[in-house]
């Protein structure tokens, strides 16, 4: 049977150097703490959580994301230190800049008004930007061991994000479907 719907999510992907750093940390979690779930997608900051979309309507999704991105400036991003959603998630902390908060809210509102895409959980809680390095399969005992290792560790990146990224689930992991350049980035 051919799938008529696929799962997507929308994110911001950091530049190569920050991606490499995050992948190195994710690999450490896989080897030392037996936590591999974060390796099933490129390192990213989620703006719109996963949603299902009809494959035949994919051009409409692309059109809406193109229109949205064209009206946004590149987003300054600061990654600073490690943080956690205890007792299961460890991540690289993403500072809540006004630009990041504004683009996330604008995207959620635009997707809801133009395509009817709504994530009720996200709508009812504050946006908490983060770049996950371990979650889901990180056991509580391993979480506490890892948190002792990472809570004081220093990491700092500052960069501009030039595009919005749409990711698609291929049945095993998430991969980049398409990138949508922000204003003046085409």
GROMACS .gro file of C-alpha atoms in nm:
model
  186
    1UNK     CA    1   0.000   0.000   0.000
    2UNK     CA    2   0.134   0.341  -0.095
    3UNK     CA    3   0.145   0.596   0.186
    4UNK     CA    4  -0.080   0.892   0.118
    5UNK     CA    5   0.042   1.084   0.425
    6UNK     CA    6   0.392   1.146   0.552
    7UNK     CA    7   0.525   1.298   0.871
    8UNK     CA    8   0.705   1.632   0.854
    9UNK     CA    9   0.843   1.890   1.092
   10UNK     CA   10   0.990   2.237   1.045
   11UNK     CA   11   1.316   2.342   1.204
   12UNK     CA   12   1.620   2.564   1.196
   13UNK     CA   13   1.947   2.383   1.130
   14UNK     CA   14   2.269   2.530   1.266
   15UNK     CA   15   2.574   2.571   1.042
   16UNK     CA   16   2.820   2.290   0.978
   17UNK     CA   17   3.054   2.357   1.273
   18UNK     CA   18   2.770   2.354   1.529
   19UNK     CA   19   2.616   2.047   1.358
   20UNK     CA   20   2.946   1.860   1.385
   21UNK     CA   21   2.979   1.950   1.752
   22UNK     CA   22   2.623   1.832   1.828
   23UNK     CA   23   2.677   1.507   1.634
   24UNK     CA   24   2.995   1.441   1.833
   25UNK     CA   25   2.799   1.483   2.160
   26UNK     CA   26   2.516   1.261   2.028
   27UNK     CA   27   2.771   0.994   1.938
   28UNK     CA   28   2.916   1.015   2.290
   29UNK     CA   29   2.565   0.959   2.431
   30UNK     CA   30   2.521   0.657   2.202
   31UNK     CA   31   2.852   0.502   2.306
   32UNK     CA   32   2.858   0.585   2.678
   33UNK     CA   33   2.490   0.611   2.775
   34UNK     CA   34   2.325   0.386   2.514
   35UNK     CA   35   2.104   0.672   2.393
   36UNK     CA   36   2.073   0.687   2.015
   37UNK     CA   37   1.730   0.844   1.949
   38UNK     CA   38   1.873   1.194   1.891
   39UNK     CA   39   2.078   1.057   1.600
   40UNK     CA   40   1.760   0.993   1.399
   41UNK     CA   41   1.750   1.353   1.276
   42UNK     CA   42   2.003   1.621   1.188
   43UNK     CA   43   2.084   1.849   1.484
   44UNK     CA   44   1.810   2.113   1.479
   45UNK     CA   45   1.589   2.356   1.667
   46UNK     CA   46   1.224   2.259   1.615
   47UNK     CA   47   0.984   2.540   1.525
   48UNK     CA   48   0.681   2.327   1.424
   49UNK     CA   49   0.658   1.980   1.582
   50UNK     CA   50   0.585   1.675   1.366
   51UNK     CA   51   0.259   1.672   1.172
   52UNK     CA   52   0.106   1.450   0.903
   53UNK     CA   53   0.052   1.588   0.553
   54UNK     CA   54  -0.100   1.440   0.238
   55UNK     CA   55   0.172   1.374  -0.020
   56UNK     CA   56  -0.054   1.494  -0.302
   57UNK     CA   57  -0.084   1.830  -0.121
   58UNK     CA   58   0.294   1.868  -0.084
   59UNK     CA   59   0.315   2.152  -0.343
   60UNK     CA   60   0.075   2.359  -0.128
   61UNK     CA   61   0.294   2.304   0.180
   62UNK     CA   62   0.602   2.408  -0.020
   63UNK     CA   63   0.426   2.719  -0.151
   64UNK     CA   64   0.318   2.832   0.197
   65UNK     CA   65   0.666   2.776   0.343
   66UNK     CA   66   0.828   2.962   0.052
   67UNK     CA   67   0.593   3.258   0.106
   68UNK     CA   68   0.657   3.258   0.480
   69UNK     CA   69   1.036   3.237   0.452
   70UNK     CA   70   1.055   3.517   0.193
   71UNK     CA   71   0.908   3.753   0.452
   72UNK     CA   72   1.156   3.667   0.728
   73UNK     CA   73   1.505   3.799   0.789
   74UNK     CA   74   1.788   3.556   0.874
   75UNK     CA   75   1.769   3.464   1.242
   76UNK     CA   76   2.053   3.533   1.485
   77UNK     CA   77   2.105   3.228   1.703
   78UNK     CA   78   2.310   3.172   2.017
   79UNK     CA   79   2.382   2.826   2.157
   80UNK     CA   80   2.514   2.853   2.512
   81UNK     CA   81   2.582   2.567   2.752
   82UNK     CA   82   2.378   2.258   2.825
   83UNK     CA   83   2.037   2.230   2.986
   84UNK     CA   84   1.782   1.957   3.054
   85UNK     CA   85   1.417   1.864   3.075
   86UNK     CA   86   1.467   1.638   3.376
   87UNK     CA   87   1.483   1.340   3.393
   88UNK     CA   88   1.495   1.237   3.027
   89UNK     CA   89   1.624   1.507   2.789
   90UNK     CA   90   1.965   1.676   2.767
   91UNK     CA   91   2.019   1.951   2.513
   92UNK     CA   92   2.238   2.236   2.402
   93UNK     CA   93   2.070   2.550   2.530
   94UNK     CA   94   1.935   2.789   2.266
   95UNK     CA   95   1.893   3.146   2.389
   96UNK     CA   96   1.543   3.289   2.348
   97UNK     CA   97   1.627   3.586   2.129
   98UNK     CA   98   1.338   3.815   2.030
   99UNK     CA   99   1.394   3.720   1.663
  100UNK     CA  100   1.371   3.346   1.735
  101UNK     CA  101   1.059   3.382   1.949
  102UNK     CA  102   0.895   3.604   1.686
  103UNK     CA  103   0.965   3.372   1.391
  104UNK     CA  104   0.841   3.065   1.580
  105UNK     CA  105   0.513   3.235   1.676
  106UNK     CA  106   0.468   3.378   1.326
  107UNK     CA  107   0.527   3.035   1.169
  108UNK     CA  108   0.281   2.859   1.401
  109UNK     CA  109   0.017   3.126   1.334
  110UNK     CA  110   0.078   3.119   0.957
  111UNK     CA  111   0.059   2.739   0.935
  112UNK     CA  112  -0.264   2.737   1.135
  113UNK     CA  113  -0.433   3.012   0.933
  114UNK     CA  114  -0.316   2.899   0.588
  115UNK     CA  115  -0.304   2.518   0.619
  116UNK     CA  116  -0.487   2.428   0.940
  117UNK     CA  117  -0.170   2.278   1.091
  118UNK     CA  118  -0.193   2.306   1.470
  119UNK     CA  119   0.006   2.141   1.746
  120UNK     CA  120  -0.218   2.169   2.053
  121UNK     CA  121   0.063   2.089   2.300
  122UNK     CA  122   0.287   2.363   2.158
  123UNK     CA  123  -0.001   2.607   2.148
  124UNK     CA  124  -0.063   2.567   2.520
  125UNK     CA  125   0.292   2.597   2.650
  126UNK     CA  126   0.575   2.846   2.604
  127UNK     CA  127   0.826   2.786   2.325
  128UNK     CA  128   1.142   2.628   2.471
  129UNK     CA  129   1.403   2.629   2.192
  130UNK     CA  130   1.669   2.361   2.231
  131UNK     CA  131   1.905   2.137   2.035
  132UNK     CA  132   1.859   1.783   2.169
  133UNK     CA  133   2.161   1.560   2.222
  134UNK     CA  134   1.986   1.281   2.418
  135UNK     CA  135   1.623   1.192   2.490
  136UNK     CA  136   1.355   0.924   2.474
  137UNK     CA  137   1.589   0.622   2.511
  138UNK     CA  138   1.804   0.787   2.782
  139UNK     CA  139   1.725   0.597   3.102
  140UNK     CA  140   1.679   0.788   3.427
  141UNK     CA  141   1.999   0.645   3.583
  142UNK     CA  142   2.195   0.734   3.267
  143UNK     CA  143   2.033   1.076   3.257
  144UNK     CA  144   2.168   1.159   3.603
  145UNK     CA  145   2.517   1.027   3.521
  146UNK     CA  146   2.523   1.222   3.194
  147UNK     CA  147   2.380   1.535   3.353
  148UNK     CA  148   2.664   1.531   3.608
  149UNK     CA  149   2.904   1.519   3.313
  150UNK     CA  150   2.738   1.790   3.101
  151UNK     CA  151   2.569   2.041   3.333
  152UNK     CA  152   2.887   2.248   3.379
  153UNK     CA  153   3.032   2.191   3.032
  154UNK     CA  154   3.089   2.502   2.824
  155UNK     CA  155   2.973   2.538   2.467
  156UNK     CA  156   2.906   2.861   2.280
  157UNK     CA  157   2.815   2.927   1.917
  158UNK     CA  158   2.674   3.242   1.757
  159UNK     CA  159   2.554   3.245   1.397
  160UNK     CA  160   2.281   3.353   1.154
  161UNK     CA  161   2.032   3.096   1.026
  162UNK     CA  162   1.964   3.176   0.658
  163UNK     CA  163   1.672   2.938   0.596
  164UNK     CA  164   1.381   2.736   0.725
  165UNK     CA  165   1.416   2.358   0.685
  166UNK     CA  166   1.137   2.107   0.622
  167UNK     CA  167   1.222   1.754   0.736
  168UNK     CA  168   1.041   1.436   0.634
  169UNK     CA  169   1.033   1.098   0.807
  170UNK     CA  170   1.139   0.818   0.572
  171UNK     CA  171   1.012   0.539   0.798
  172UNK     CA  172   1.338   0.506   0.993
  173UNK     CA  173   1.475   0.856   1.047
  174UNK     CA  174   1.425   1.223   0.963
  175UNK     CA  175   1.593   1.374   0.658
  176UNK     CA  176   1.592   1.715   0.494
  177UNK     CA  177   1.308   1.745   0.244
  178UNK     CA  178   1.360   2.106   0.137
  179UNK     CA  179   1.512   2.433   0.255
  180UNK     CA  180   1.335   2.768   0.224
  181UNK     CA  181   1.569   3.071   0.214
  182UNK     CA  182   1.482   3.373   0.424
  183UNK     CA  183   1.465   3.720   0.268
  184UNK     CA  184   1.779   3.823   0.078
  185UNK     CA  185   1.921   3.468   0.090
  186UNK     CA  186   1.810   3.337  -0.252
   0.00000   0.00000   0.00000
